[in-house]
Amino acid sequence: MADRDLLESLAAEVEDNLTRHIAVAAEWQPHDYVPWDSGRNFQAMGGTDWEPSQSELSEVSKTALTVGVLIADNLPSYHRELGKYLRTGPWWRWVGRWTAEENRHEILIRNFLMVTRAVDPIALERMRMAAMTASFNRPGMHLLDVLAVAAFEEAAAGIRHRNTARLTDDVMVTSISERLAADDELQAVFFANLISAALDLAPDQTMRAIADRIADFQVPVIELADGRTSDQVLAEAGIYDRAQEPELVFAPLLEQWQVFTRTDLGETGELARAELAHLRR
């Protein structure tokens, strides 16, 4: 099916899932997770500038939150990439909702880092400028590819935040990470549900998209101030290891989509499914 036909055919599913998402998503406020009474001015406002001794967070917490805010800071690029494909009716309303939720993550993490002086604000700003200048661009995709990769990315983000909550020794960081994980997991459900509907509508085409997007899957990567990349640092910290993606990201979604038990595939779909056999569990 052409993307235009898929957009129309899946519109009712999008509307239903958007309604469900809003109904089950907890309302929360970023300011409630920031210890404002710990804040003080920097030198430009008559205070003191940052120095390493001011940070009380563990390296795991600082690493996770630095990567988290840099990824979230690049939201305009992700919004653009998603919005290129989903600009009609309920699709566009979902893009708006998703963008608002992701922006809330950036607001929370940045405020927390600045108020607690957890990281060097100048180094963080320089990394933000570099990341956003480099921007983020995807190769051209069809609609089903966009939905599949979004499901994988949100599932991966949820895992990253859950591991941060598990590994950190700071109660506030645990609370923040669990809150962000809950949002990302609900977003993953939204995209995964659309893939389920698409499999019923165009099974071969959707299976092909799933296989292709698993084959080239890459979480957002940020270059950090010390020259290392975020995926290296997160793996070393035990927060997110790409080697575990088959087990933690792909396999649960393939099981949800009943990839290995479907009986409605043609030759194209069977070929795509064969490429996923190593992920069967």
Coordinates of C-alpha atoms in Angstrom, one line a residue:
M1 CA 0.0 0.0 0.0
A2 CA 1.1 3.5 -0.7
D3 CA 1.9 5.7 2.3
R4 CA -1.1 8.0 1.5
D5 CA -3.4 5.0 1.7
L6 CA -1.8 3.8 4.9
L7 CA -2.2 7.2 6.5
E8 CA -5.9 7.1 5.8
S9 CA -6.4 3.5 6.6
L10 CA -4.7 3.7 10.0
A11 CA -6.2 7.1 11.0
A12 CA -8.9 5.6 13.1
E13 CA -6.3 3.5 14.9
V14 CA -4.3 6.6 15.6
E15 CA -7.3 8.4 17.0
D16 CA -8.2 5.6 19.3
N17 CA -4.6 5.2 20.5
L18 CA -4.2 8.9 21.0
T19 CA -7.4 9.0 23.1
R20 CA -6.2 6.0 25.1
H21 CA -2.7 7.5 25.6
I22 CA -4.0 10.7 27.0
A23 CA -6.4 8.9 29.3
V24 CA -3.8 6.6 30.8
A25 CA -0.8 9.1 30.9
A26 CA -0.3 10.5 34.3
E27 CA -0.3 14.3 34.6
W28 CA 2.9 15.5 36.2
Q29 CA 4.8 18.8 36.5
P30 CA 8.5 19.2 35.8
H31 CA 8.9 21.7 38.6
D32 CA 7.9 19.1 41.2
Y33 CA 11.0 17.1 40.6
V34 CA 13.5 20.0 41.1
P35 CA 14.9 21.0 44.5
W36 CA 14.6 24.7 43.9
D37 CA 15.9 25.6 47.4
S38 CA 19.3 24.2 46.5
G39 CA 19.7 26.8 43.7
R40 CA 22.0 29.8 43.7
N41 CA 23.2 32.4 41.3
F42 CA 26.2 32.0 39.0
Q43 CA 28.9 34.7 38.8
A44 CA 27.1 36.8 36.1
M45 CA 24.3 37.4 38.7
G46 CA 26.6 38.0 41.6
G47 CA 27.0 34.4 42.7
T48 CA 29.8 31.8 42.1
D49 CA 30.5 29.8 39.0
W50 CA 30.5 26.0 38.9
E51 CA 33.4 23.9 40.1
P52 CA 33.6 20.1 40.3
S53 CA 33.3 19.9 44.1
Q54 CA 29.8 21.3 43.9
S55 CA 28.5 18.1 42.3
E56 CA 27.2 15.5 44.6
L57 CA 25.9 13.0 42.0
S58 CA 27.6 9.7 41.1
E59 CA 29.3 9.4 37.8
V60 CA 26.5 7.1 36.7
S61 CA 23.8 9.7 37.4
K62 CA 25.8 12.5 35.8
T63 CA 26.4 10.5 32.7
A64 CA 22.8 9.4 32.3
L65 CA 21.3 12.8 32.9
T66 CA 23.9 14.5 30.6
V67 CA 23.1 12.1 27.8
G68 CA 19.4 12.4 28.5
V69 CA 19.3 16.2 28.3
L70 CA 21.4 16.3 25.2
I71 CA 19.2 13.9 23.4
A72 CA 16.1 15.8 24.5
D73 CA 17.6 19.1 23.6
N74 CA 17.7 17.9 20.0
L75 CA 14.0 17.6 20.0
P76 CA 13.5 20.1 17.1
S77 CA 15.3 17.6 14.8
Y78 CA 13.3 14.7 16.0
H79 CA 10.0 16.6 15.7
R80 CA 10.9 17.6 12.1
E81 CA 11.8 14.0 11.2
L82 CA 8.5 12.7 12.6
G83 CA 6.4 15.5 11.3
K84 CA 7.6 15.1 7.7
Y85 CA 5.5 11.9 7.5
L86 CA 2.7 12.5 10.0
R87 CA 1.1 15.8 9.0
T88 CA -2.6 15.0 8.7
G89 CA -5.5 14.7 11.1
P90 CA -4.9 12.6 14.2
W91 CA -1.4 11.8 13.1
W92 CA -0.4 15.5 13.4
R93 CA -2.2 15.7 16.8
W94 CA -0.1 12.8 18.0
V95 CA 3.1 14.5 16.8
G96 CA 2.1 17.5 18.9
R97 CA 1.4 15.4 22.0
W98 CA 4.7 13.4 21.6
T99 CA 6.7 16.6 21.2
A100 CA 5.1 18.2 24.2
E101 CA 6.0 15.2 26.3
E102 CA 9.5 15.0 25.1
N103 CA 10.0 18.7 25.7
R104 CA 8.9 18.3 29.3
H105 CA 11.7 15.8 29.7
E106 CA 14.3 18.3 28.6
I107 CA 12.8 21.0 30.9
L108 CA 13.0 18.7 33.9
I109 CA 16.5 17.4 33.4
R110 CA 18.1 20.7 32.6
N111 CA 16.5 22.5 35.5
F112 CA 17.6 19.7 37.8
L113 CA 21.2 19.8 36.6
M114 CA 21.4 23.6 36.8
V115 CA 19.8 23.9 40.3
T116 CA 21.9 21.1 41.8
R117 CA 25.1 22.1 39.9
A118 CA 25.5 18.4 39.0
V119 CA 27.5 19.1 35.9
D120 CA 29.6 21.8 34.3
P121 CA 27.0 24.1 32.7
I122 CA 29.4 25.6 30.2
A123 CA 30.6 22.2 29.0
L124 CA 27.0 21.1 28.8
E125 CA 26.0 24.1 26.8
R126 CA 28.9 23.7 24.4
M127 CA 27.8 20.1 23.8
R128 CA 24.2 21.2 23.2
M129 CA 25.3 23.7 20.6
A130 CA 27.5 21.1 18.9
A131 CA 24.7 18.5 18.9
M132 CA 22.0 20.8 17.6
T133 CA 24.3 22.3 15.0
A134 CA 25.1 18.9 13.7
S135 CA 21.3 18.1 13.9
F136 CA 19.7 14.8 13.2
N137 CA 18.6 13.5 9.9
R138 CA 17.1 10.2 8.8
P139 CA 17.3 8.7 5.3
G140 CA 14.0 8.8 3.5
M141 CA 11.6 6.3 4.9
H142 CA 8.1 5.0 4.2
L143 CA 5.4 5.3 6.9
L144 CA 5.7 1.8 8.3
D145 CA 9.5 2.2 8.7
V146 CA 8.9 5.4 10.6
L147 CA 6.5 3.7 13.0
A148 CA 8.7 0.7 13.5
V149 CA 11.9 2.6 14.3
A150 CA 9.9 4.9 16.6
A151 CA 8.6 1.9 18.6
F152 CA 12.2 0.6 18.9
E153 CA 13.6 4.0 19.9
E154 CA 11.0 4.6 22.6
A155 CA 11.4 1.1 24.0
A156 CA 15.1 1.7 24.1
A157 CA 14.7 5.0 25.9
G158 CA 12.5 3.4 28.5
I159 CA 15.2 0.8 29.2
R160 CA 17.8 3.5 29.5
H161 CA 15.8 5.4 32.1
R162 CA 14.8 2.2 34.0
N163 CA 18.5 1.2 34.3
T164 CA 19.4 4.7 35.4
A165 CA 16.8 4.5 38.2
R166 CA 18.1 1.0 39.2
L167 CA 21.8 2.0 39.2
T168 CA 21.8 5.5 40.7
D169 CA 22.4 6.1 44.4
D170 CA 20.4 9.4 44.4
V171 CA 16.7 9.3 45.3
M172 CA 15.8 12.4 43.2
V173 CA 17.5 10.9 40.1
T174 CA 15.7 7.6 40.6
S175 CA 12.4 9.5 40.8
I176 CA 13.2 11.5 37.7
S177 CA 14.3 8.5 35.7
E178 CA 11.3 6.4 36.6
R179 CA 9.0 9.3 35.6
L180 CA 10.8 9.6 32.2
A181 CA 10.7 5.8 31.7
A182 CA 7.0 5.7 32.2
D183 CA 6.4 8.3 29.5
D184 CA 8.7 6.6 27.0
E185 CA 7.1 3.2 27.7
L186 CA 3.6 4.6 27.0
Q187 CA 4.9 6.2 23.8
A188 CA 6.4 2.9 22.8
V189 CA 3.0 1.3 23.3
F190 CA 1.4 3.9 20.9
F191 CA 3.8 3.1 18.1
A192 CA 3.8 -0.6 18.7
N193 CA 0.0 -0.7 18.6
L194 CA 0.1 1.0 15.2
I195 CA 2.5 -1.6 13.9
S196 CA 0.1 -4.3 15.2
A197 CA -2.7 -2.7 13.2
A198 CA -0.5 -2.4 10.1
L199 CA 0.4 -6.1 10.3
D200 CA -3.2 -6.9 10.0
L201 CA -3.7 -4.4 7.1
A202 CA -0.5 -5.0 5.1
P203 CA 1.4 -8.0 6.7
D204 CA 4.1 -8.4 4.1
Q205 CA 4.9 -4.7 3.8
T206 CA 5.0 -4.3 7.6
M207 CA 7.1 -7.3 8.2
R208 CA 9.6 -6.0 5.6
A209 CA 9.7 -2.6 7.5
I210 CA 10.3 -4.4 10.8
A211 CA 13.2 -6.4 9.5
D212 CA 14.8 -3.5 7.8
R213 CA 14.6 -1.2 10.8
I214 CA 16.0 -3.8 13.1
A215 CA 18.9 -4.3 10.7
D216 CA 20.0 -0.7 10.8
F217 CA 18.7 0.3 14.2
Q218 CA 20.8 2.9 16.0
V219 CA 19.8 4.9 19.1
P220 CA 20.6 8.6 19.1
V221 CA 24.4 9.1 19.8
I222 CA 25.9 12.2 21.3
E223 CA 29.6 13.2 21.3
L224 CA 30.6 14.1 24.8
A225 CA 33.1 16.7 26.0
D226 CA 35.9 14.2 26.6
G227 CA 35.6 12.9 23.0
R228 CA 33.8 9.7 23.8
T229 CA 30.4 8.9 22.4
S230 CA 27.2 8.5 24.5
D231 CA 26.7 4.9 23.5
Q232 CA 30.2 3.9 24.7
V233 CA 29.7 5.7 28.1
L234 CA 26.2 4.3 28.7
A235 CA 27.4 0.8 27.9
E236 CA 30.4 1.1 30.3
A237 CA 28.0 2.4 33.0
G238 CA 25.6 -0.5 32.6
I239 CA 22.8 1.9 31.6
Y240 CA 22.3 0.9 27.9
D241 CA 24.3 -1.7 26.0
R242 CA 23.6 -2.1 22.3
A243 CA 24.7 -5.8 22.6
Q244 CA 21.5 -6.3 24.7
E245 CA 19.1 -4.8 22.1
P246 CA 18.1 -8.1 20.6
E247 CA 17.0 -9.4 24.0
L248 CA 15.6 -6.2 25.6
V249 CA 14.4 -4.1 22.7
F250 CA 13.5 -6.3 19.7
A251 CA 12.4 -9.6 21.1
P252 CA 9.6 -8.3 23.3
L253 CA 8.1 -6.3 20.5
L254 CA 8.4 -9.1 18.0
E255 CA 6.5 -11.3 20.5
Q256 CA 3.8 -8.7 21.0
W257 CA 3.4 -8.5 17.2
Q258 CA 3.2 -12.3 16.9
V259 CA 5.9 -12.2 14.3
F260 CA 6.8 -15.8 14.5
T261 CA 3.3 -17.2 14.7
R262 CA 1.5 -15.3 12.0
T263 CA -0.1 -17.3 9.2
D264 CA -1.0 -14.5 6.8
L265 CA 2.4 -13.8 5.2
G266 CA 3.2 -14.0 1.5
E267 CA 6.6 -14.6 0.0
T268 CA 7.9 -11.1 0.8
G269 CA 6.8 -11.3 4.4
E270 CA 8.2 -14.8 4.8
L271 CA 11.6 -13.6 3.5
A272 CA 11.6 -10.7 6.0
R273 CA 10.6 -13.0 8.8
A274 CA 13.4 -15.3 8.1
E275 CA 15.8 -12.5 8.6
L276 CA 14.4 -12.2 12.2
A277 CA 14.7 -15.8 13.1
H278 CA 17.8 -15.2 15.3
L279 CA 15.6 -13.0 17.6
R280 CA 13.0 -15.7 18.3
R281 CA 12.8 -16.7 21.9

